[in-house]
Coordinates of C-alpha atoms in Angstrom, one line a residue:
V136 CA 20.2 -12.5 27.8
S137 CA 19.2 -12.6 24.1
I138 CA 15.6 -13.6 23.5
Q139 CA 15.3 -15.0 20.0
G140 CA 12.3 -15.4 17.7
E141 CA 9.9 -13.1 19.3
T142 CA 6.9 -12.5 17.1
E143 CA 4.4 -9.7 16.7
G144 CA 2.0 -10.5 13.8
H145 CA 4.2 -11.3 10.9
C146 CA 7.1 -9.3 12.3
R147 CA 10.1 -11.4 13.5
W148 CA 13.1 -10.0 15.3
S149 CA 15.7 -10.7 18.0
V150 CA 15.2 -8.5 21.1
E151 CA 18.3 -7.8 23.3
K152 CA 17.5 -7.8 27.0
S153 CA 19.6 -7.3 30.0
I154 CA 19.3 -8.4 33.7
T155 CA 20.1 -6.3 36.7
V156 CA 20.2 -7.4 40.3
S157 CA 18.9 -5.3 43.2
K158 CA 18.8 -6.1 46.9
E159 CA 15.9 -4.9 49.1
G160 CA 15.6 -6.2 52.7
G161 CA 18.2 -8.8 52.1
K162 CA 16.3 -10.3 49.1
Q163 CA 17.5 -10.5 45.5
S164 CA 15.2 -9.7 42.7
L165 CA 15.9 -9.9 38.9
V166 CA 14.7 -6.9 36.8
L167 CA 14.4 -7.8 33.1
W168 CA 14.4 -4.7 31.0
E169 CA 14.2 -4.3 27.2
D170 CA 16.5 -2.0 25.2
S171 CA 14.0 -0.6 22.8
T172 CA 16.7 0.7 20.5
Q173 CA 17.5 -2.9 19.6
K174 CA 13.9 -3.7 18.6
P175 CA 13.2 -3.1 14.9
K176 CA 9.9 -1.4 14.1
C177 CA 6.8 -3.2 12.8
P178 CA 5.3 -0.3 10.8
T179 CA 2.1 -2.1 9.7
V180 CA 1.3 -2.9 13.3
E181 CA 2.3 0.5 14.6
A182 CA 0.2 2.3 11.9
G183 CA -2.8 0.1 12.5
Y184 CA -2.7 -1.2 8.9
P185 CA -4.3 -4.7 8.7
L186 CA -4.2 -7.0 5.8
Q187 CA -7.0 -9.3 4.7
T188 CA -6.4 -12.8 3.3
F189 CA -8.2 -14.0 0.1
S190 CA -8.3 -17.7 -0.6
G191 CA -7.6 -17.2 -4.3
S192 CA -9.4 -18.8 -7.2
G193 CA -8.4 -20.9 -10.2
T194 CA -4.9 -20.0 -11.2
I195 CA -4.7 -17.3 -8.5
P196 CA -3.1 -18.6 -5.3
A197 CA -4.1 -17.3 -1.8
F198 CA -2.9 -13.7 -1.2
Q199 CA -3.2 -10.9 1.3
L200 CA -4.3 -7.3 0.5
G201 CA -4.2 -4.2 2.6
R202 CA -7.7 -3.3 4.0
S203 CA -7.2 0.3 2.8
E204 CA -5.0 2.2 0.5
V205 CA -1.6 2.9 2.1
P206 CA -2.0 5.9 4.4
E207 CA 0.6 8.8 4.6
K208 CA 1.6 7.7 8.2
L209 CA 2.7 4.3 7.1
Y210 CA 4.6 5.5 4.0
E211 CA 6.3 8.3 6.0
M212 CA 7.2 5.9 8.9
V213 CA 9.0 3.7 6.4
M214 CA 10.5 6.2 3.9
G215 CA 11.0 9.3 6.1
E216 CA 9.0 11.7 3.9
L217 CA 6.1 11.6 1.5
P218 CA 6.8 10.9 -2.2
G219 CA 5.4 14.2 -3.4
T220 CA 7.3 16.5 -1.1
G221 CA 8.5 19.4 -3.1
K222 CA 7.3 17.9 -6.4
V223 CA 4.6 18.5 -8.9
E224 CA 2.3 16.3 -10.9
V225 CA 3.9 14.5 -13.9
Y226 CA 1.6 13.0 -16.6
N227 CA 2.9 11.3 -19.8
G228 CA 6.4 12.4 -18.8
E229 CA 5.3 16.1 -18.7
S230 CA 5.6 18.2 -15.4
D231 CA 2.6 20.4 -14.5
T232 CA 3.7 23.2 -12.1
S233 CA 0.1 24.2 -11.6
K234 CA -0.5 20.9 -9.7
P235 CA 2.0 20.8 -6.8
C236 CA 1.8 17.6 -4.7
D237 CA 2.3 19.6 -1.5
A238 CA -1.0 21.4 -2.1
L239 CA -3.1 18.2 -1.6
P240 CA -5.2 17.8 1.5
N241 CA -3.1 15.7 3.8
G242 CA -2.8 14.1 7.1
P243 CA -1.6 10.8 8.6
N244 CA -4.8 8.9 7.6
Y245 CA -5.1 10.3 4.1
P246 CA -4.0 7.9 1.3
V247 CA -0.5 8.6 0.1
R248 CA -0.5 10.2 -3.3
C249 CA 1.8 11.5 -6.0
V250 CA 3.7 8.1 -5.8
T251 CA 5.5 6.7 -8.9
Y252 CA 5.6 3.0 -9.6
T253 CA 9.3 2.9 -8.8
E254 CA 8.8 4.7 -5.5
G255 CA 6.2 2.1 -4.6
I256 CA 8.6 -0.7 -5.2
Q257 CA 11.3 1.0 -3.0
F258 CA 8.6 1.5 -0.2
F259 CA 7.6 -2.2 -0.4
N260 CA 11.3 -3.4 -0.2
A261 CA 12.0 -1.0 2.7
L262 CA 9.0 -2.1 4.6
S263 CA 9.8 -5.8 4.0
E264 CA 13.2 -5.3 5.3
M265 CA 11.9 -3.6 8.5
E266 CA 9.6 -6.5 9.2
A267 CA 12.2 -9.2 8.4
L268 CA 10.5 -10.4 5.3
E269 CA 12.2 -11.4 2.0
K270 CA 12.2 -8.4 -0.4
A271 CA 9.9 -9.1 -3.4
Y272 CA 11.8 -6.9 -5.9
T273 CA 15.4 -7.0 -7.1
L274 CA 17.0 -4.3 -9.3
Q275 CA 18.8 -5.9 -12.3
G276 CA 20.4 -3.3 -14.4
N277 CA 17.6 -0.6 -14.6
V278 CA 14.7 -3.1 -14.4
W279 CA 13.0 -4.2 -11.2
T280 CA 12.2 -7.9 -11.2
L281 CA 9.5 -9.5 -9.0
N282 CA 10.3 -12.6 -7.1
S283 CA 6.8 -14.1 -6.9
K284 CA 7.8 -16.6 -4.2
A285 CA 9.1 -14.0 -1.8
S286 CA 7.4 -13.3 1.5
G287 CA 7.7 -9.6 1.3
Y288 CA 5.3 -6.8 0.2
R289 CA 4.6 -6.1 -3.4
Y290 CA 2.0 -4.7 -5.7
P291 CA -1.2 -6.8 -6.2
S292 CA -1.4 -8.3 -9.6
S293 CA -4.3 -7.0 -11.7
E294 CA -6.0 -10.3 -11.3
E295 CA -5.7 -10.3 -7.5
W296 CA -7.0 -6.8 -7.3
E297 CA -10.0 -7.7 -9.5
L298 CA -10.7 -10.8 -7.4
A299 CA -10.7 -8.8 -4.2
A300 CA -12.9 -6.1 -5.7
K301 CA -15.4 -8.5 -7.0
Q302 CA -15.7 -10.1 -3.5
T303 CA -15.9 -6.7 -1.8
L304 CA -18.0 -4.8 -4.3
P305 CA -20.2 -7.4 -6.1
E306 CA -22.8 -4.7 -7.0
W307 CA -20.1 -2.7 -8.8
F308 CA -19.3 -5.6 -11.1
A309 CA -22.9 -6.5 -11.5
Q310 CA -23.9 -3.1 -12.7
G311 CA -20.6 -1.8 -14.0
A312 CA -20.1 2.0 -14.6
S313 CA -23.9 2.5 -14.3
W314 CA -24.0 1.5 -10.6
P315 CA -25.7 4.5 -9.0
D316 CA -23.7 4.3 -5.7
A317 CA -20.3 4.5 -7.5
C318 CA -20.4 8.3 -7.2
K319 CA -20.6 8.4 -3.5
V320 CA -18.4 5.4 -2.8
A321 CA -15.6 6.7 -4.9
H322 CA -16.1 10.3 -4.1
L323 CA -16.1 11.2 -7.8
K324 CA -15.8 14.7 -9.1
G325 CA -19.2 16.3 -9.2
C326 CA -20.7 14.1 -6.6
G327 CA -21.2 16.9 -4.1
T328 CA -18.8 15.2 -1.8
E329 CA -15.9 16.7 0.0
G330 CA -13.4 15.0 -2.3
W331 CA -10.4 13.2 -0.7
S332 CA -11.3 11.2 2.3
E333 CA -9.3 9.5 5.0
V334 CA -8.7 5.8 4.7
K335 CA -10.8 3.3 6.6
T336 CA -9.7 -0.2 7.5
D337 CA -13.2 -1.5 8.5
T338 CA -14.2 -1.8 4.8
M339 CA -12.4 -2.3 1.5
R340 CA -14.8 -0.3 -0.5
D341 CA -12.1 2.2 -1.4
L342 CA -10.9 -0.4 -4.0
L343 CA -13.3 1.7 -6.1
G344 CA -11.6 5.0 -4.9
N345 CA -10.6 7.5 -3.7
V346 CA -7.2 7.1 -5.5
W347 CA -6.2 5.1 -8.5
E348 CA -4.1 2.1 -7.4
W349 CA -1.0 0.7 -9.1
V350 CA -1.2 -3.0 -10.0
G351 CA 1.1 -5.4 -11.6
D352 CA 1.1 -6.0 -15.4
P353 CA -2.2 -7.7 -16.3
S354 CA -0.3 -9.9 -18.8
G355 CA 1.5 -11.5 -15.8
A356 CA 4.9 -10.1 -16.7
S357 CA 7.1 -9.8 -13.6
K358 CA 9.3 -6.9 -14.5
Q359 CA 8.8 -3.2 -14.5
E360 CA 8.6 -1.7 -18.0
A361 CA 8.2 1.8 -19.3
V362 CA 4.4 1.5 -18.9
N363 CA 2.5 0.0 -15.9
Y364 CA -1.1 0.0 -14.9
H365 CA -3.6 1.2 -12.4
R366 CA -7.2 0.3 -11.5
G367 CA -10.2 1.7 -9.6
C368 CA -10.9 5.3 -10.0
S369 CA -10.4 8.5 -7.9
V370 CA -11.9 11.8 -6.8
K371 CA -10.3 13.3 -10.0
S372 CA -12.5 11.0 -12.2
D373 CA -15.3 13.0 -13.8
I374 CA -18.8 11.7 -13.0
A375 CA -19.5 11.8 -16.7
K376 CA -16.8 9.1 -17.2
K377 CA -17.9 7.2 -14.1
C378 CA -15.9 4.1 -13.0
D379 CA -15.7 1.0 -15.0
P380 CA -14.7 -1.9 -12.8
L381 CA -13.0 -3.7 -15.7
L382 CA -10.9 -0.6 -16.7
I383 CA -7.2 -1.3 -16.7
E384 CA -5.5 2.0 -17.6
A385 CA -1.9 2.2 -18.8
V386 CA 0.3 4.9 -17.1
Q387 CA 4.0 5.6 -17.4
A388 CA 5.9 4.2 -14.6
E389 CA 7.5 7.5 -13.6
D390 CA 4.4 9.5 -13.8
R391 CA 3.4 11.2 -10.5
L392 CA -0.3 11.8 -10.4
Q393 CA -2.1 13.7 -7.6
S394 CA -4.8 10.9 -7.8
Q395 CA -2.3 7.9 -7.7
G396 CA -1.9 5.8 -4.7
L397 CA -1.1 2.2 -3.8
R398 CA -2.1 -0.8 -1.7
L399 CA 0.0 -3.5 0.0
A400 CA -0.1 -7.0 -1.1
R401 CA 1.9 -10.2 -0.3
N402 CA 1.6 -13.9 -0.7
G403 CA -0.9 -15.8 1.4
I404 CA 0.2 -17.4 4.5

């Protein structure tokens, strides 16, 4: 018997089931069992990674955003290994062997780091395929093009990221880089904190930190270019610099920073 259209959250799949017949005391009973090898994974559910819906504003349609930065366990569940395995930091196209990615404090609930912009796209597409969603990115030649209508996972646009941050951290935007709590919220360098912290899904205050987050081109362009952008700040940010909520920093797409992470986004439902 094939049971079609079973749903778990936003995951859709066909689950193959079989029927066996047994006789006890002259009575027949049907035993329905599920072959779990036929059931695709739903990584966001299995990893306990919820998304929050934002209603949008003005020209920004409704969208969903992960309630934390992507944790290592979710990335590894989808891609098989962490992006920085056996690699070192790359900044402005230059490798720094003094900063191996493997040396970072890690664990299943730490934010994934040392991820390039392209690796993030590949992760989003792989996760979308696992959860039976339409992939948001298509490779055309050597350029990744975004299908803004697709149901699958993608980077948040810079405008979506800012809208979510304004609603989550209004005090940050009201006071800017002078907000006294920015240091402890983002675990900035020199705060006297323990540095990297595990992700928490009960709050979205890590939009401020503890890793920089890749976002789409703030100009609204839908393709990957030589340069992309990130927002927020990280434990690697110096307290003297602080964190400007309006800062949009350009980073080479293939740079691999110890303080670089990502967050899931998709269109609103």
